[in-house]
Amino acid sequence: MESCSSEGGTVVMSAVTKRFGSFAALKGIGLSVDRGEKIVICGPSGSGKSTLIRCINRIEKHDGGSIVVEGCLLDHRLTNIDKVRREVGMVFQSFNLFPHMTVLENCMLAPMLVRGLKAAEAEDVAISYLRRVRIADQAAKYPSQLSGGQQQRVAIARAMCMKPKIMLLDEPTSALDPEMVKEVLNTMIELAGDGMTMICVTHEMGFARQVADRVIFMDEGAIVEEGAPEQFFRQPKTQRARDFLSQVLH
Amino acid sequence: MTMDWLSGYGLQLIFGAVTMLSVALVALVVGTVLGISLGTAKIYGAKPLRYSAEAYTAVVRGVPDLIVIYLIYFGGTVALTKITGQYVDINGFAAGVAALAFIFAAYAGDIFRGAIGQVPRGQTEAAHALGLSPRAAFFRIILPQAWRLALPGFGNLAIILIKQTSLISVIGLEELLRASSVISGATRQPFLVYSVAAILYLIITSIVSWGFRNAGIRSNRGFA
Amino acid sequence: MLDFSIMADAFPNLLKGAGMTGRLSILILLLGMMLAVPLAYARNAQSIWLHGPASIYILVIRGIPSLLQVFIVYYGLGQFSFVRNSALWPIFRDPFWCVIIALGLNSAAYTAEIIAGALRQVPKGLVEAAQALGLSWFQTQRKVTIPLAVRAALPAYENEVILTIKATSLASTITLLDLTGAARLEVSNTFAPYEVFLTAGAIYFCITTSLSWLLRRFEVRLSAGHRNEERRVKEFQPVLPGIPDH
């Protein structure tokens, strides 16, 4: 009776469309992501890349087509949304840490409320992930007392505490001061080394080269080009991708 | 004269002040719950619910508090008399609390709506992305942050509420103003008695306003 | 459920009461505004001898209920023989003037706070620019500060007008037959509180709602002629918009 099965890819999107009023943000997206695959999505602003990954955990509702995540079809059924969100972690451009909770409380909240962990267990999990992003010593502080880079590492730890199967990262470094980009990128690289399935919207082409299995280039709500990073960076097939790369890589 | 004040009248004023504070406190609690519901209905509610909430606020804003109080007190008496078949004098305390809570809720609703609207969207998104239910997201993430933003306006309302308790005197509840009227009738020194009452009001409203300012500072922990 | 014939019978008397409510409101707002302007300038003054008393006045008035203020003026002042023997006694004996004095003094404090806040929001640079052009203090006030402050104060003042109209219902507690007083009288004659108070409430609602609609239109028109100033006007935070202050 449940519409979740474990067949096929981790994320399968087909013919996904999304409109904001009269503006078509996504025009028939088809994308299949395998377990453990690292995908980097890039493209000019307004190309729909953020909208695309926000549809994967239903922060944004798609209008047409189908999205299957971990074998669960995403539709109006709330039970499926809950299931999907439990398996999918998300890191936002603006961190979105809860300002009224300490770093530790931020990390403990969802494991306790959603996974039903006891406080002590949740704290163990939280501390272990905070240690991995090297910020465990700041656990008692409030987010506003941390630098942007530290906040984003906490946000990554917070998402990891739910032990998700898939991580969505929505421009995780673009709100950061340049000197803090590196510490967050290093954390992301470590995450990738653990075999996590990652879908990351970013303009950090160095990160894409080093980590991505596949680079997806979007423009005007559609996937224009995709391929292995080496091939994409050396010989982009389309003029639009060439224009974009020349701007990003200077 | 001094003895009178120490024995009877002073005590009577203190009792009046205690009654006033009890009315205000109960109305504050009831009004806050109603106000949060109204504010939530205005943001998240379906159209009919939203419009009823807006209409409620518009009516309370457009009609004097005294009319609301009379309507509930006398109207309540008539309604209860009709239901029970015999004359029922409605409890002044209950009628006063109900009227003030209804009025408080109308204004508190808009303050909470504004505050909820000021919590960044990303907070809701992050809560949803972590798998929190809409309920948990509202009560654990949105409301605690909205509360901080609502606090100044809410404190303002609480002080207005304390002053509004004086209106309950018109339906005979012996709160501070009513007690003063009784005493000034007995002593024939209305100016003196009302001045003492004014000072008591001033002290109480000042303490409450100071309390809310402090609470505001404390609730700002974690916010740079 | 509701007896409409009672409502129809009560209506003419309630309308007469509404006339009294209107007269009271206008006189209270006039008195309040007359006192509020000097009070607001005093509140913003550098000298402690000016802003000290003004601040204390506003603080005290705002800290005690307006009904108590009405009682102090109407019942309290009569305690003193020098008041009773003075030429002003006909005024202090008359509930009509007592309400106007008490609520006028009250409205002055709230209005002064609104005006003082609006005056403080006028950017210093504009005043300096006017002075650099050689305008006198009065000219600067008239041509620069006041026009800008009026627009900043209007939303909050609209609120104050509505609250004042509602506050005139307190007049009914000292025997005046304003709209609320007339309604009480009708209720004691008919024992039909729902019909009468609902009708009275509806009349109040019509008055306050239409007035607030008119004032808002006036506000829009006032800023319509200053399109390029719109942005600046927006930066002027209206003083406590929509929050009741009494």
XYZ file of C-alpha atoms in Angstrom:
720
model
C 0.000 0.000 0.000
C 2.930 2.325 0.588
C 4.258 3.863 -2.568
C 7.863 3.570 -1.458
C 10.100 0.896 -2.955
C 13.822 0.498 -3.061
C 14.132 0.175 -6.822
C 16.103 2.450 -9.120
C 18.194 5.496 -8.315
C 18.296 7.462 -5.099
C 16.669 10.437 -6.732
C 14.750 10.154 -9.951
C 13.143 13.252 -11.421
C 11.254 13.112 -14.644
C 9.630 15.947 -16.573
C 9.489 18.102 -13.419
C 7.994 21.538 -13.894
C 7.552 24.423 -11.503
C 6.044 27.859 -12.001
C 6.120 30.979 -9.863
C 3.115 32.867 -11.174
C 3.815 33.382 -14.837
C 7.512 32.590 -14.504
C 8.530 29.037 -15.425
C 11.298 28.164 -12.971
C 11.684 24.542 -14.059
C 10.813 23.390 -17.565
C 10.734 19.608 -17.641
C 13.714 18.461 -15.593
C 14.876 14.862 -15.977
C 17.590 13.751 -13.582
C 18.609 10.459 -12.024
C 21.098 10.286 -9.187
C 22.768 7.049 -8.099
C 23.588 6.075 -4.551
C 26.845 7.671 -3.450
C 27.005 9.929 -6.452
C 28.205 13.505 -6.049
C 26.479 15.990 -8.276
C 27.321 19.641 -8.670
C 24.715 21.881 -10.219
C 25.817 25.221 -11.609
C 24.398 27.905 -13.822
C 23.633 31.601 -13.886
C 21.390 33.058 -11.196
C 17.714 32.527 -11.883
C 18.432 29.377 -13.850
C 16.346 27.248 -11.463
C 19.128 25.309 -9.740
C 18.028 26.194 -6.211
C 14.414 25.506 -7.103
C 15.456 22.103 -8.416
C 17.090 20.893 -5.223
C 14.410 22.486 -3.069
C 11.865 20.316 -4.876
C 13.745 17.187 -3.856
C 12.717 17.545 -0.192
C 9.505 19.382 -0.901
C 10.557 22.744 0.476
C 9.213 23.793 -2.891
C 6.204 22.035 -4.384
C 6.640 20.991 -8.009
C 3.695 21.461 -10.362
C 4.183 18.691 -12.894
C 6.167 15.524 -13.519
C 7.313 13.134 -10.828
C 10.033 13.026 -8.212
C 10.978 9.763 -6.531
C 13.343 9.963 -3.572
C 14.645 6.787 -1.959
C 11.824 4.937 -3.672
C 9.152 7.311 -2.320
C 6.997 9.178 -4.778
C 6.659 12.799 -3.698
C 3.114 13.979 -4.036
C 0.463 15.536 -1.851
C 0.648 12.677 0.637
C 2.149 14.014 3.841
C 3.435 10.636 4.977
C 5.770 10.436 2.031
C 7.032 13.949 2.614
C 7.888 13.066 6.195
C 9.710 9.925 5.057
C 11.660 11.776 2.410
C 12.645 14.591 4.709
C 13.920 12.085 7.240
C 16.288 10.662 4.631
C 17.332 13.946 3.052
C 19.493 16.544 4.792
C 19.719 20.108 3.615
C 22.237 22.907 4.020
C 21.085 26.407 3.139
C 22.891 29.389 1.724
C 21.933 31.489 4.755
C 22.618 28.671 7.290
C 19.146 29.001 8.857
C 20.361 27.926 12.273
C 17.714 28.458 14.933
C 18.855 31.624 16.700
C 17.040 30.907 19.963
C 18.846 27.611 20.502
C 22.459 26.837 21.249
C 24.613 25.014 18.713
C 24.082 21.774 20.626
C 20.303 22.288 20.866
C 20.175 23.011 17.134
C 21.775 19.629 16.496
C 19.715 17.695 19.064
C 16.286 19.014 18.109
C 15.417 16.946 15.043
C 16.922 13.636 16.229
C 14.783 13.936 19.373
C 11.561 15.159 17.772
C 11.703 13.239 14.514
C 13.778 10.155 15.275
C 12.569 9.887 18.854
C 16.020 9.738 20.402
C 16.445 10.349 24.124
C 18.221 13.544 25.105
C 21.407 11.718 26.105
C 21.556 9.779 22.839
C 20.832 12.870 20.797
C 23.586 14.708 22.615
C 26.074 11.922 21.862
C 25.172 12.045 18.192
C 25.329 15.830 18.123
C 28.704 15.988 19.844
C 30.188 13.371 17.536
C 29.165 15.294 14.417
C 30.151 18.643 15.880
C 33.553 17.083 16.556
C 33.769 15.982 12.943
C 33.171 19.513 11.713
C 35.661 20.596 14.396
C 33.345 22.861 16.303
C 32.460 20.769 19.368
C 34.115 23.326 21.652
C 31.476 25.890 20.622
C 28.526 23.625 21.417
C 27.152 25.801 24.222
C 27.229 29.006 22.191
C 24.384 30.611 20.299
C 24.668 30.821 16.498
C 25.023 34.608 16.559
C 28.248 34.219 18.545
C 29.889 32.271 15.715
C 31.452 33.375 12.444
C 29.650 32.636 9.181
C 31.964 29.743 8.376
C 31.454 28.231 11.812
C 27.690 28.631 11.504
C 27.664 26.845 8.188
C 29.737 23.976 9.619
C 27.205 23.709 12.455
C 24.440 23.632 9.854
C 26.205 20.736 8.121
C 26.567 18.920 11.441
C 22.915 19.572 12.230
C 21.850 17.992 8.957
C 24.260 15.050 9.501
C 22.782 14.321 12.941
C 19.688 13.006 11.185
C 21.982 10.486 9.437
C 20.480 11.278 6.054
C 21.083 9.158 2.971
C 21.187 12.214 0.710
C 22.570 15.685 1.326
C 21.311 18.730 -0.511
C 23.546 21.779 -0.366
C 22.117 25.033 -1.691
C 25.001 27.418 -2.417
C 26.533 26.683 0.983
C 29.459 29.060 0.532
C 27.971 32.029 -1.300
C 26.911 33.921 1.818
C 30.366 33.563 3.367
C 33.266 35.976 3.525
C 36.039 34.766 1.211
C 38.375 33.711 4.041
C 35.733 31.360 5.429
C 34.872 29.590 2.209
C 37.753 27.183 2.528
C 36.873 25.750 5.947
C 33.359 24.973 4.737
C 34.586 23.478 1.482
C 36.989 21.234 3.406
C 34.111 19.997 5.533
C 32.123 19.287 2.394
C 35.027 17.405 0.852
C 35.304 15.219 3.959
C 31.586 14.583 3.741
C 31.973 13.491 0.146
C 34.767 11.119 1.189
C 32.314 9.265 3.443
C 30.331 8.049 0.457
C 27.327 10.301 1.069
C 25.033 10.994 -1.873
C 25.404 14.730 -2.451
C 23.629 17.195 -4.652
C 25.275 20.559 -4.392
C 24.449 23.865 -6.013
C 27.668 25.841 -6.077
C 29.903 28.056 -8.157
C 33.033 26.667 -6.511
C 34.498 25.060 -9.583
C 37.522 23.816 -7.671
C 35.203 21.820 -5.443
C 33.358 20.522 -8.489
C 36.611 19.363 -10.116
C 37.808 17.639 -6.987
C 34.631 15.990 -5.769
C 31.905 15.808 -8.394
C 31.105 12.682 -10.357
C 28.913 14.718 -12.612
C 28.429 18.423 -13.278
C 25.042 19.680 -14.342
C 24.734 23.020 -16.041
C 21.347 24.708 -15.936
C 19.992 27.759 -17.675
C 16.476 29.168 -17.888
C 14.882 26.329 -15.987
C 16.356 23.467 -17.995
C 19.379 21.196 -17.851
C 21.499 22.418 -20.742
C 24.490 20.203 -20.374
C 25.835 17.487 -18.095
C 28.946 15.441 -17.924
C 32.047 14.480 -15.970
C 33.827 17.525 -14.551
C 36.998 17.075 -16.626
C 35.041 16.995 -19.839
C 32.694 19.799 -18.794
C 35.440 22.171 -17.815
C 37.768 21.357 -20.703
C 35.271 21.169 -23.537
C 31.843 22.545 -22.757
C 29.493 21.547 -25.523
C 27.225 24.556 -25.547
C 27.904 28.236 -26.016
C 25.867 29.086 -22.914
C 28.068 26.884 -20.752
C 31.195 28.412 -22.310
C 29.884 31.920 -21.518
C 29.061 30.915 -17.985
C 32.426 29.270 -17.365
C 34.327 32.222 -18.730
C 32.547 34.402 -16.199
C 33.022 32.075 -13.239
C 36.623 31.109 -13.983
C 37.549 34.687 -15.067
C -8.180 60.177 60.125
C -4.801 58.487 59.935
C -6.223 55.537 61.809
C -9.049 55.265 59.310
C -6.576 55.079 56.508
C -4.415 52.481 58.177
C -7.279 50.285 59.298
C -10.097 50.416 56.791
C -9.529 52.525 53.723
C -5.936 51.597 53.058
C -6.845 47.957 53.229
C -9.831 48.521 50.969
C -7.585 50.155 48.366
C -5.098 47.293 48.600
C -7.911 44.794 48.082
C -9.049 46.842 45.116
C -5.554 46.705 43.674
C -5.390 42.949 44.217
C -8.733 42.479 42.456
C -7.500 44.658 39.623
C -4.339 42.603 39.247
C -6.259 39.321 39.320
C -8.614 40.519 36.600
C -5.676 41.742 34.540
C -3.697 38.530 35.011
C -6.508 36.162 34.079
C -7.516 38.360 31.124
C -3.864 38.467 30.046
C -3.564 34.683 29.997
C -6.892 34.088 28.255
C -6.327 36.997 25.887
C -2.851 35.803 24.945
C -4.059 32.330 24.040
C -6.927 33.839 22.029
C -4.562 36.368 20.473
C -2.060 33.759 19.334
C -4.917 31.746 17.835
C -6.207 34.824 16.037
C -2.783 35.782 14.715
C -2.177 32.219 13.571
C -5.593 32.072 11.920
C -4.817 35.293 10.061
C -1.600 33.889 8.638
C -2.227 30.188 8.156
C -6.017 29.923 8.228
C -8.292 29.125 5.299
C -10.151 32.048 3.774
C -13.361 31.940 5.858
C -11.377 31.638 9.074
C -9.025 34.424 8.021
C -11.862 36.783 7.161
C -13.694 36.074 10.424
C -10.507 36.832 12.329
C -10.064 40.100 10.416
C -13.698 41.046 11.032
C -13.335 40.334 14.729
C -10.350 42.653 15.014
C -12.052 45.378 12.973
C -15.142 45.312 15.201
C -13.209 45.422 18.474
C -11.024 48.235 17.146
C -14.073 50.206 16.048
C -16.205 49.959 19.181
C -15.513 51.456 22.640
C -14.385 49.055 25.354
C -17.326 50.104 27.515
C -19.794 48.878 24.897
C -18.039 45.496 24.796
C -18.129 45.286 28.587
C -21.818 46.239 28.792
C -22.715 43.859 26.014
C -21.074 40.939 27.763
C -22.302 41.846 31.232
C -25.924 42.776 30.517
C -26.176 40.563 27.470
C -24.790 37.651 29.478
C -27.300 38.281 32.226
C -30.194 38.270 29.774
C -28.910 35.160 28.017
C -28.415 33.229 31.252
C -31.794 34.340 32.539
C -33.430 33.077 29.364
C -31.592 29.779 29.529
C -32.188 29.046 33.203
C -35.640 30.581 33.377
C -34.863 32.673 36.448
C -32.986 35.919 36.986
C -29.244 35.320 37.106
C -26.844 38.077 38.018
C -23.719 37.375 36.038
C -20.463 37.379 37.948
C -18.757 40.758 37.489
C -15.314 39.236 37.679
C -16.069 36.702 34.952
C -17.769 39.258 32.714
C -14.892 41.701 33.195
C -12.247 39.098 32.473
C -14.116 37.902 29.377
C -14.587 41.420 27.995
C -10.991 42.479 28.593
C -9.650 39.190 27.208
C -11.713 39.589 24.031
C -10.440 43.136 23.573
C -6.850 42.176 24.378
C -6.963 39.289 21.912
C -7.951 41.531 19.004
C -4.848 43.677 19.389
C -2.543 40.870 20.485
C -3.561 38.916 17.398
C -2.174 41.603 15.118
C 1.015 41.909 17.139
C 1.586 38.164 16.922
C 0.749 38.115 13.239
C 3.329 40.827 12.617
C 5.893 38.999 14.726
C 5.299 35.629 13.066
C 5.608 37.325 9.692
C 8.965 38.765 10.719
C 10.537 35.376 11.445
C 12.614 34.627 8.334
C 11.178 32.067 5.925
C 14.406 30.129 6.072
C 13.601 29.122 9.653
C 10.442 27.319 8.570
C 12.282 25.791 5.633
C 15.095 24.533 7.838
C 12.608 23.044 10.282
C 10.796 21.279 7.445
C 14.052 20.117 5.875
C 14.950 18.500 9.201
C 11.667 16.607 9.077
C 9.883 18.492 11.859
C 6.103 18.339 11.656
C 4.279 21.621 10.942
C 3.145 21.618 14.574
C 6.646 21.142 15.931
C 8.005 23.718 13.502
C 5.457 26.251 14.741
C 5.783 25.635 18.455
C 9.518 24.904 18.661
C 10.942 27.180 15.979
C 8.521 29.939 14.926
C 6.694 30.806 18.145
C 9.774 31.184 20.392
C 11.288 33.599 17.893
C 8.022 35.445 17.240
C 7.566 35.804 20.971
C 10.743 37.846 21.248
C 9.640 40.141 18.431
C 6.165 40.501 19.891
C 7.363 41.320 23.398
C 7.559 45.142 23.170
C 4.098 45.482 21.628
C 2.802 42.871 24.005
C 4.160 44.756 27.020
C 2.457 47.875 25.753
C -0.806 45.950 25.558
C -0.378 44.565 29.061
C -0.087 48.090 30.459
C -3.166 49.164 28.529
C -4.929 46.119 29.959
C -4.084 47.139 33.523
C -5.541 50.581 32.885
C -8.596 49.059 31.198
C -9.452 47.137 34.369
C -10.713 50.480 35.700
C -13.600 50.179 33.222
C -14.845 47.088 35.038
C -15.894 49.428 37.857
C -18.973 50.320 35.773
C -20.376 46.832 36.305
C -19.806 47.016 40.037
C -16.691 44.919 40.544
C -14.742 46.499 43.398
C -11.380 46.915 41.767
C -9.066 49.812 42.529
C -11.143 52.587 40.932
C -14.426 51.363 42.372
C -12.851 51.060 45.820
C -11.590 54.637 45.501
C -15.055 55.868 44.568
C -16.540 54.146 47.616
C -13.897 55.566 49.921
C -14.159 59.073 48.493
C -17.888 58.953 49.096
C -17.277 58.054 52.729
C -14.440 60.503 53.387
C -15.679 63.337 51.178
C -12.113 63.750 50.019
C -12.363 62.585 46.415
C -9.285 64.462 45.212
C -7.067 62.906 47.850
C -8.441 59.397 47.405
C -8.313 59.456 43.617
C -4.786 60.838 43.761
C -3.711 57.944 45.957
C -5.334 55.581 43.445
C -3.537 57.362 40.607
C -0.208 56.871 42.346
C -0.974 53.175 42.872
C -1.810 52.807 39.166
C 1.338 54.663 38.237
C 3.486 52.431 40.426
C 1.936 49.252 39.054
C 2.139 50.282 35.397
C 5.739 51.427 35.902
C 6.724 48.120 37.479
C 5.074 46.145 34.688
C 6.654 48.282 32.004
C 10.065 47.905 33.655
C 9.465 44.157 33.898
C 8.720 43.868 30.200
C 11.800 45.876 29.280
C 13.914 43.495 31.340
C 12.216 40.480 29.843
C 12.987 41.974 26.442
C 16.662 42.208 27.261
C 16.745 38.651 28.618
C 14.882 37.172 25.669
C 17.432 38.702 23.342
C 20.109 36.249 24.404
C 21.347 34.483 21.334
C 20.444 37.422 19.134
C 23.283 39.738 18.255
C -33.872 36.496 18.015
C -33.257 40.239 17.973
C -36.247 42.543 18.316
C -35.851 44.983 15.469
C -38.655 47.247 16.633
C -36.687 48.008 19.813
C -33.675 48.822 17.660
C -35.744 51.131 15.468
C -37.285 52.870 18.486
C -33.923 53.391 20.138
C -32.226 54.615 16.986
C -33.251 58.330 17.093
C -32.123 58.699 20.714
C -28.884 56.904 19.970
C -28.258 59.229 17.046
C -28.734 62.199 19.361
C -26.166 60.580 21.635
C -23.858 60.167 18.658
C -24.137 63.933 18.110
C -22.860 64.458 21.642
C -20.075 61.952 21.004
C -19.090 63.937 17.922
C -19.048 67.289 19.745
C -16.983 65.830 22.575
C -14.517 64.204 20.168
C -13.902 67.373 18.169
C -13.369 69.571 21.236
C -11.123 66.990 22.916
C -8.986 66.578 19.808
C -8.704 70.368 19.401
C -7.670 70.895 23.006
C -5.319 67.938 22.800
C -3.618 69.225 19.666
C -3.265 72.775 21.033
C -1.464 71.488 24.092
C 0.415 68.739 22.272
C 2.450 70.925 19.923
C 4.259 72.979 22.606
C 4.506 69.838 24.722
C 6.189 67.970 21.863
C 8.727 70.737 21.307
C 9.402 70.818 25.035
C 9.863 67.056 25.041
C 12.504 67.302 22.333
C 14.216 70.348 23.827
C 17.804 70.234 25.031
C 17.105 71.995 28.317
C 16.149 69.696 31.155
C 13.793 72.409 32.447
C 11.743 71.931 29.317
C 11.982 68.234 28.536
C 11.911 67.143 32.182
C 8.410 68.436 33.006
C 7.094 67.481 29.577
C 8.384 63.918 29.941
C 6.977 63.580 33.447
C 3.604 64.909 32.302
C 3.464 62.375 29.468
C 4.647 59.548 31.714
C 2.065 60.270 34.419
C -0.856 60.689 32.025
C 0.051 57.487 30.208
C 0.484 55.576 33.441
C -3.023 56.051 34.845
C -6.433 55.121 33.406
C -8.350 57.852 31.596
C -11.486 57.063 33.573
C -9.590 57.943 36.757
C -8.519 61.207 35.119
C -12.148 61.993 34.347
C -13.106 61.275 37.971
C -10.283 63.439 39.340
C -11.423 66.425 37.304
C -15.151 65.936 37.810
C -15.374 64.689 41.415
C -11.931 65.549 42.737
C -11.602 69.256 42.034
C -14.923 70.048 43.709
C -13.335 69.031 47.013
C -11.494 72.352 47.166
C -13.403 75.438 48.223
C -11.155 77.695 46.180
C -12.292 75.846 43.079
C -15.916 76.041 44.132
C -15.584 79.761 44.807
C -13.692 80.588 41.645
C -15.092 82.038 38.435
C -14.309 78.720 36.738
C -16.674 76.706 38.935
C -19.473 76.683 36.309
C -17.027 74.880 34.059
C -15.757 72.369 36.611
C -19.294 71.664 37.744
C -20.390 70.782 34.231
C -19.707 67.164 33.254
C -19.467 68.170 29.592
C -16.500 70.469 30.162
C -14.963 68.129 32.706
C -14.815 65.342 30.140
C -13.308 67.684 27.586
C -10.669 68.912 30.034
C -9.794 65.439 31.341
C -9.692 63.665 27.979
C -8.164 66.721 26.277
C -5.280 66.708 28.752
C -5.035 62.963 28.199
C -5.050 63.182 24.409
C -2.430 65.954 24.617
C 0.065 63.549 26.212
C -0.399 60.838 23.582
C -0.464 63.312 20.698
C 2.652 65.046 22.022
C 4.475 61.724 22.071
C 3.445 61.099 18.456
C 4.520 64.564 17.317
C 7.775 64.460 19.271
C 8.612 61.104 17.696
C 7.805 62.393 14.216
C 9.903 65.534 14.737
C 12.867 63.448 15.854
C 12.662 61.430 12.662
C 13.226 64.395 10.383
C 16.802 63.883 9.191
C 19.228 66.317 10.802
C 20.886 66.881 7.448
C 17.740 68.477 6.033
C 17.531 70.946 8.900
C 21.207 71.763 8.513
C 20.752 72.228 4.787
C 17.885 74.675 5.388
C 19.960 76.596 7.887
C 22.911 76.645 5.516
C 20.602 78.255 2.963
C 19.955 81.016 5.471
C 16.458 80.047 6.634
C 15.507 81.132 10.129
C 14.440 78.621 12.791
C 10.764 79.388 12.173
C 11.175 79.164 8.416
C 12.980 75.843 8.760
C 10.183 74.484 10.927
C 7.480 75.722 8.602
C 9.014 74.706 5.297
C 11.030 71.597 6.157
C 10.506 70.023 9.548
C 6.748 70.282 9.963
C 5.740 69.115 6.468
C 7.929 66.045 6.843
C 6.877 65.385 10.426
C 3.178 65.624 9.578
C 3.489 62.826 7.086
C 5.421 60.678 9.537
C 2.921 61.331 12.331
C -0.264 60.823 10.369
C -0.741 57.047 10.687
C -0.271 57.189 14.454
C -2.454 60.284 14.753
C -5.209 58.560 12.844
C -5.043 55.886 15.519
C -5.227 58.555 18.218
C -8.349 60.073 16.642
C -10.113 56.710 16.665
C -9.057 56.025 20.258
C -10.311 59.446 21.320
C -13.723 58.854 19.779
C -13.885 55.552 21.621
C -12.695 57.197 24.845
C -15.573 59.695 24.820
C -17.767 56.796 25.899
C -16.315 57.417 29.374
C -18.507 60.529 29.483
C -21.444 58.227 30.123
C -20.014 57.416 33.577
C -20.521 61.015 34.720
C -24.140 61.291 33.573
C -23.591 62.634 30.044
C -25.884 61.271 27.352
C -23.332 60.556 24.681
C -23.881 57.518 22.475
C -22.943 55.111 25.264
C -24.927 57.086 27.843
C -27.973 57.145 25.600
C -27.617 53.408 25.085
C -27.518 52.795 28.839
C -30.631 54.874 29.286
C -32.428 52.941 26.543
C -31.393 49.648 28.106
C -32.760 50.656 31.512
C -36.043 51.549 29.817
C -36.345 48.510 27.556
C -34.269 45.797 29.304
C -33.047 44.813 25.852
C -29.250 45.042 26.149
C -28.477 43.064 22.981
C -30.616 45.185 20.702
C -29.541 48.536 22.114
C -25.838 47.904 22.662
C -25.478 46.185 19.300
C -27.114 49.171 17.612
C -24.898 51.580 19.526
C -21.848 49.457 18.698
C -22.812 49.484 15.031
C -23.083 53.286 15.056
C -19.651 53.576 16.714
C -18.247 51.122 14.189
C -19.624 53.140 11.263
C -18.212 56.386 12.648
C -14.730 55.049 13.434
C -14.402 52.924 10.313
C -15.513 55.618 7.878
C -13.330 58.187 9.605
C -10.292 55.957 9.537
C -10.961 55.273 5.841
C -11.160 59.027 5.158
C -7.974 59.753 7.078
C -6.143 57.013 5.234
C -7.232 58.467 1.897
C -5.999 61.843 3.053
C -2.680 60.241 3.934
C -2.376 58.707 0.479
C -3.224 62.006 -1.194
C -0.719 63.838 0.927
C 2.089 61.594 -0.192
C 0.839 61.270 -3.794
C 2.159 64.740 -4.685
C 5.587 63.701 -3.467
C 6.324 60.646 -5.526
C 10.065 60.950 -5.414
C 9.861 61.471 -1.696
C 7.956 58.249 -1.258
C 11.058 56.281 -0.461
C 12.157 58.732 2.163
C 8.709 58.848 3.698
C 8.758 55.088 3.922
C 11.960 55.229 5.893
C 10.109 57.347 8.411
C 8.815 54.713 10.780
C 5.262 55.671 11.688
C 5.065 55.982 15.444
C 3.551 52.798 16.901
C 1.302 51.967 13.965
C -1.881 50.190 14.865
C -1.047 49.727 18.506
C -3.562 51.217 20.878
C -1.988 53.547 23.325
C -4.597 54.281 25.953
